[in-house]
């Protein structure tokens, strides 16, 4: 992995972590609606997290898939989905102007990559958007093993704010 990729990922992950902790600690996390589907391939295997209805159903507390979105500040949005017990158990896209990236946890290992992410705000509301990413490569940091984000498409609304 190049030093540039490692630097981009190193700068990108801490802001997401602190935004989540800040929002959680201040009690301002609402119940965002997250609907979508992500497909990652690794070694010829297709791995999917689907919120339901081929990505059209928003997750709720009774689902086995969870989802969250955070708007850190104007133009910076993170969308996360997770499903315990699956090979692809976690996926996150973080749209930041200087370092858009995606992260996936596959078989307990973290893969990350700098990916183009497209965010289309709905009706001028920064807390509601259509989000798309892929295709792009995701790399396991310590040994360079690769996975490929084929596609990630989400519709989010009522995202939490963490400014």
PDB file of C-alpha atoms in Angstrom:
ATOM      1  CA  UNK A   1       0.000   0.000   0.000  1.00  0.00           C
ATOM      2  CA  UNK A   2       1.286   3.409  -0.847  1.00  0.00           C
ATOM      3  CA  UNK A   3       2.199   5.954   1.784  1.00  0.00           C
ATOM      4  CA  UNK A   4      -0.425   8.274   0.283  1.00  0.00           C
ATOM      5  CA  UNK A   5      -3.259   5.760   0.772  1.00  0.00           C
ATOM      6  CA  UNK A   6      -2.170   5.034   4.333  1.00  0.00           C
ATOM      7  CA  UNK A   7      -2.000   8.778   5.067  1.00  0.00           C
ATOM      8  CA  UNK A   8      -5.483   9.422   3.651  1.00  0.00           C
ATOM      9  CA  UNK A   9      -6.971   6.589   5.686  1.00  0.00           C
ATOM     10  CA  UNK A  10      -5.093   7.618   8.811  1.00  0.00           C
ATOM     11  CA  UNK A  11      -6.541  11.139   8.586  1.00  0.00           C
ATOM     12  CA  UNK A  12     -10.053  10.020   7.694  1.00  0.00           C
ATOM     13  CA  UNK A  13     -10.944   7.511  10.391  1.00  0.00           C
ATOM     14  CA  UNK A  14     -10.344   9.541  13.572  1.00  0.00           C
ATOM     15  CA  UNK A  15     -12.865  12.298  12.649  1.00  0.00           C
ATOM     16  CA  UNK A  16     -15.629   9.722  12.153  1.00  0.00           C
ATOM     17  CA  UNK A  17     -14.844   8.082  15.488  1.00  0.00           C
ATOM     18  CA  UNK A  18     -14.849  11.391  17.373  1.00  0.00           C
ATOM     19  CA  UNK A  19     -17.999  12.593  15.606  1.00  0.00           C
ATOM     20  CA  UNK A  20     -19.799   9.457  16.735  1.00  0.00           C
ATOM     21  CA  UNK A  21     -18.495   9.709  20.309  1.00  0.00           C
ATOM     22  CA  UNK A  22     -19.348  13.427  20.459  1.00  0.00           C
ATOM     23  CA  UNK A  23     -22.880  12.880  19.193  1.00  0.00           C
ATOM     24  CA  UNK A  24     -23.417   9.881  21.465  1.00  0.00           C
ATOM     25  CA  UNK A  25     -22.053  11.632  24.531  1.00  0.00           C
ATOM     26  CA  UNK A  26     -24.171  14.705  24.000  1.00  0.00           C
ATOM     27  CA  UNK A  27     -27.347  12.659  23.621  1.00  0.00           C
ATOM     28  CA  UNK A  28     -28.213  14.031  20.191  1.00  0.00           C
ATOM     29  CA  UNK A  29     -28.292  10.770  18.265  1.00  0.00           C
ATOM     30  CA  UNK A  30     -31.794  10.444  16.842  1.00  0.00           C
ATOM     31  CA  UNK A  31     -33.181   7.465  14.996  1.00  0.00           C
ATOM     32  CA  UNK A  32     -31.928   8.029  11.484  1.00  0.00           C
ATOM     33  CA  UNK A  33     -33.497   6.140   8.625  1.00  0.00           C
ATOM     34  CA  UNK A  34     -31.013   4.139   6.583  1.00  0.00           C
ATOM     35  CA  UNK A  35     -32.016   2.032   3.584  1.00  0.00           C
ATOM     36  CA  UNK A  36     -29.622   0.507   1.105  1.00  0.00           C
ATOM     37  CA  UNK A  37     -27.421  -2.269  -0.093  1.00  0.00           C
ATOM     38  CA  UNK A  38     -23.678  -2.777  -0.299  1.00  0.00           C
ATOM     39  CA  UNK A  39     -21.883  -5.438  -2.324  1.00  0.00           C
ATOM     40  CA  UNK A  40     -18.208  -6.286  -1.776  1.00  0.00           C
ATOM     41  CA  UNK A  41     -16.276  -9.032  -3.578  1.00  0.00           C
ATOM     42  CA  UNK A  42     -13.301 -10.876  -2.185  1.00  0.00           C
ATOM     43  CA  UNK A  43     -11.546 -13.854  -3.736  1.00  0.00           C
ATOM     44  CA  UNK A  44     -14.449 -14.412  -6.144  1.00  0.00           C
ATOM     45  CA  UNK A  45     -17.026 -14.366  -3.328  1.00  0.00           C
ATOM     46  CA  UNK A  46     -19.834 -11.783  -3.310  1.00  0.00           C
ATOM     47  CA  UNK A  47     -20.617 -10.391   0.148  1.00  0.00           C
ATOM     48  CA  UNK A  48     -23.758  -8.318   0.729  1.00  0.00           C
ATOM     49  CA  UNK A  49     -25.417  -6.284   3.446  1.00  0.00           C
ATOM     50  CA  UNK A  50     -28.995  -5.454   2.435  1.00  0.00           C
ATOM     51  CA  UNK A  51     -31.296  -3.463   4.723  1.00  0.00           C
ATOM     52  CA  UNK A  52     -34.267  -5.300   3.167  1.00  0.00           C
ATOM     53  CA  UNK A  53     -36.342  -5.203   0.017  1.00  0.00           C
ATOM     54  CA  UNK A  54     -33.211  -5.080  -2.150  1.00  0.00           C
ATOM     55  CA  UNK A  55     -32.086  -1.953  -0.305  1.00  0.00           C
ATOM     56  CA  UNK A  56     -35.442  -0.182  -0.254  1.00  0.00           C
ATOM     57  CA  UNK A  57     -36.484  -0.928   3.355  1.00  0.00           C
ATOM     58  CA  UNK A  58     -35.134   1.256   6.147  1.00  0.00           C
ATOM     59  CA  UNK A  59     -33.668  -0.586   9.121  1.00  0.00           C
ATOM     60  CA  UNK A  60     -35.484  -0.571  12.439  1.00  0.00           C
ATOM     61  CA  UNK A  61     -34.756  -1.921  15.911  1.00  0.00           C
ATOM     62  CA  UNK A  62     -36.277  -5.330  15.149  1.00  0.00           C
ATOM     63  CA  UNK A  63     -34.026  -5.961  12.122  1.00  0.00           C
ATOM     64  CA  UNK A  64     -30.860  -8.016  12.126  1.00  0.00           C
ATOM     65  CA  UNK A  65     -29.227  -5.198  10.138  1.00  0.00           C
ATOM     66  CA  UNK A  66     -28.457  -1.902  11.872  1.00  0.00           C
ATOM     67  CA  UNK A  67     -27.743   1.432  10.275  1.00  0.00           C
ATOM     68  CA  UNK A  68     -26.654   4.915  11.208  1.00  0.00           C
ATOM     69  CA  UNK A  69     -25.740   8.174   9.521  1.00  0.00           C
ATOM     70  CA  UNK A  70     -23.976  11.259  10.835  1.00  0.00           C
ATOM     71  CA  UNK A  71     -23.561  14.702   9.314  1.00  0.00           C
ATOM     72  CA  UNK A  72     -20.331  16.017  10.843  1.00  0.00           C
ATOM     73  CA  UNK A  73     -20.635  19.423   9.225  1.00  0.00           C
ATOM     74  CA  UNK A  74     -21.866  20.873   5.948  1.00  0.00           C
ATOM     75  CA  UNK A  75     -20.884  18.478   3.161  1.00  0.00           C
ATOM     76  CA  UNK A  76     -19.466  15.710   5.383  1.00  0.00           C
ATOM     77  CA  UNK A  77     -21.659  12.641   5.754  1.00  0.00           C
ATOM     78  CA  UNK A  78     -21.024   9.135   7.062  1.00  0.00           C
ATOM     79  CA  UNK A  79     -23.314   6.141   6.487  1.00  0.00           C
ATOM     80  CA  UNK A  80     -22.804   2.865   8.354  1.00  0.00           C
ATOM     81  CA  UNK A  81     -24.567  -0.501   8.150  1.00  0.00           C
ATOM     82  CA  UNK A  82     -23.801  -3.635  10.142  1.00  0.00           C
ATOM     83  CA  UNK A  83     -25.017  -7.219  10.294  1.00  0.00           C
ATOM     84  CA  UNK A  84     -23.634  -9.528  12.969  1.00  0.00           C
ATOM     85  CA  UNK A  85     -22.708 -13.088  12.132  1.00  0.00           C
ATOM     86  CA  UNK A  86     -21.971 -12.505   8.442  1.00  0.00           C
ATOM     87  CA  UNK A  87     -18.664 -12.516   6.571  1.00  0.00           C
ATOM     88  CA  UNK A  88     -19.297  -8.845   5.683  1.00  0.00           C
ATOM     89  CA  UNK A  89     -20.358  -7.597   9.100  1.00  0.00           C
ATOM     90  CA  UNK A  90     -19.754  -3.832   8.838  1.00  0.00           C
ATOM     91  CA  UNK A  91     -19.582  -1.225   6.095  1.00  0.00           C
ATOM     92  CA  UNK A  92     -19.051   2.532   6.283  1.00  0.00           C
ATOM     93  CA  UNK A  93     -18.666   5.307   3.737  1.00  0.00           C
ATOM     94  CA  UNK A  94     -17.375   8.693   4.832  1.00  0.00           C
ATOM     95  CA  UNK A  95     -17.843  11.586   2.444  1.00  0.00           C
ATOM     96  CA  UNK A  96     -15.219  14.229   3.247  1.00  0.00           C
ATOM     97  CA  UNK A  97     -13.921  16.787   0.786  1.00  0.00           C
ATOM     98  CA  UNK A  98     -10.263  15.948   1.365  1.00  0.00           C
ATOM     99  CA  UNK A  99     -10.445  12.188   1.996  1.00  0.00           C
ATOM    100  CA  UNK A 100     -13.598  10.296   0.970  1.00  0.00           C
ATOM    101  CA  UNK A 101     -13.227   6.638   1.907  1.00  0.00           C
ATOM    102  CA  UNK A 102     -14.941   3.345   2.600  1.00  0.00           C
ATOM    103  CA  UNK A 103     -14.316   0.738   5.286  1.00  0.00           C
ATOM    104  CA  UNK A 104     -15.518  -2.859   5.496  1.00  0.00           C
ATOM    105  CA  UNK A 105     -15.079  -5.524   8.153  1.00  0.00           C
ATOM    106  CA  UNK A 106     -14.796  -8.922   6.479  1.00  0.00           C
ATOM    107  CA  UNK A 107     -14.280 -12.034   8.615  1.00  0.00           C
ATOM    108  CA  UNK A 108     -13.250  -9.769  11.469  1.00  0.00           C
ATOM    109  CA  UNK A 109     -10.565  -7.955   9.435  1.00  0.00           C
ATOM    110  CA  UNK A 110     -10.731  -4.266   8.475  1.00  0.00           C
ATOM    111  CA  UNK A 111     -10.382  -3.299   4.806  1.00  0.00           C
ATOM    112  CA  UNK A 112     -10.223   0.371   3.774  1.00  0.00           C
ATOM    113  CA  UNK A 113      -9.888   2.394   0.615  1.00  0.00           C
ATOM    114  CA  UNK A 114     -10.084   5.866  -0.830  1.00  0.00           C
ATOM    115  CA  UNK A 115     -13.295   5.811  -2.873  1.00  0.00           C
ATOM    116  CA  UNK A 116     -15.320   8.349  -4.779  1.00  0.00           C
ATOM    117  CA  UNK A 117     -18.569   8.960  -2.944  1.00  0.00           C
ATOM    118  CA  UNK A 118     -21.525  10.763  -4.450  1.00  0.00           C
ATOM    119  CA  UNK A 119     -23.962  12.494  -2.103  1.00  0.00           C
ATOM    120  CA  UNK A 120     -27.143  14.075  -3.409  1.00  0.00           C
ATOM    121  CA  UNK A 121     -28.960  16.077  -0.754  1.00  0.00           C
ATOM    122  CA  UNK A 122     -32.716  15.807  -0.972  1.00  0.00           C
ATOM    123  CA  UNK A 123     -34.702  19.045  -1.086  1.00  0.00           C
ATOM    124  CA  UNK A 124     -31.763  21.011   0.316  1.00  0.00           C
ATOM    125  CA  UNK A 125     -31.786  19.025   3.578  1.00  0.00           C
ATOM    126  CA  UNK A 126     -28.225  17.988   4.612  1.00  0.00           C
ATOM    127  CA  UNK A 127     -29.750  15.312   6.887  1.00  0.00           C
ATOM    128  CA  UNK A 128     -31.448  13.512   3.980  1.00  0.00           C
ATOM    129  CA  UNK A 129     -29.513  12.238   0.985  1.00  0.00           C
ATOM    130  CA  UNK A 130     -28.935   9.568  -1.615  1.00  0.00           C
ATOM    131  CA  UNK A 131     -25.412   8.211  -1.238  1.00  0.00           C
ATOM    132  CA  UNK A 132     -23.491   6.036  -3.713  1.00  0.00           C
ATOM    133  CA  UNK A 133     -19.957   4.656  -3.868  1.00  0.00           C
ATOM    134  CA  UNK A 134     -17.981   2.119  -5.891  1.00  0.00           C
ATOM    135  CA  UNK A 135     -16.385   0.478  -7.567  1.00  0.00           C
ATOM    136  CA  UNK A 136     -13.078   0.842  -5.755  1.00  0.00           C
ATOM    137  CA  UNK A 137     -10.445  -1.304  -4.064  1.00  0.00           C
ATOM    138  CA  UNK A 138     -10.389  -1.884  -0.321  1.00  0.00           C
ATOM    139  CA  UNK A 139      -7.104  -2.974   1.242  1.00  0.00           C
ATOM    140  CA  UNK A 140      -6.362  -4.785   4.485  1.00  0.00           C
ATOM    141  CA  UNK A 141      -3.795  -2.482   6.071  1.00  0.00           C
ATOM    142  CA  UNK A 142      -1.291  -4.921   7.550  1.00  0.00           C
ATOM    143  CA  UNK A 143      -0.797  -7.323   4.660  1.00  0.00           C
ATOM    144  CA  UNK A 144      -2.254  -5.616   1.590  1.00  0.00           C
ATOM    145  CA  UNK A 145      -4.946  -8.243   0.915  1.00  0.00           C
ATOM    146  CA  UNK A 146      -7.632  -6.771  -1.331  1.00  0.00           C
ATOM    147  CA  UNK A 147     -11.386  -6.731  -1.562  1.00  0.00           C
ATOM    148  CA  UNK A 148     -13.449  -4.706  -4.014  1.00  0.00           C
ATOM    149  CA  UNK A 149     -16.365  -2.469  -3.222  1.00  0.00           C
ATOM    150  CA  UNK A 150     -18.605  -3.194  -6.186  1.00  0.00           C
ATOM    151  CA  UNK A 151     -21.438  -0.890  -5.219  1.00  0.00           C
ATOM    152  CA  UNK A 152     -22.955   0.831  -2.230  1.00  0.00           C
ATOM    153  CA  UNK A 153     -26.245   2.680  -2.577  1.00  0.00           C
ATOM    154  CA  UNK A 154     -28.143   4.221   0.340  1.00  0.00           C
ATOM    155  CA  UNK A 155     -30.990   6.582   1.055  1.00  0.00           C
ATOM    156  CA  UNK A 156     -30.694   8.237   4.468  1.00  0.00           C
ATOM    157  CA  UNK A 157     -32.861  10.701   6.343  1.00  0.00           C
ATOM    158  CA  UNK A 158     -33.002  12.210   9.815  1.00  0.00           C
ATOM    159  CA  UNK A 159     -29.244  11.758  10.136  1.00  0.00           C
ATOM    160  CA  UNK A 160     -27.675  12.810  13.407  1.00  0.00           C
ATOM    161  CA  UNK A 161     -25.718  16.047  13.562  1.00  0.00           C
ATOM    162  CA  UNK A 162     -22.308  16.181  15.209  1.00  0.00           C
ATOM    163  CA  UNK A 163     -20.865  19.607  14.622  1.00  0.00           C
TER     164      UNK A 163
END
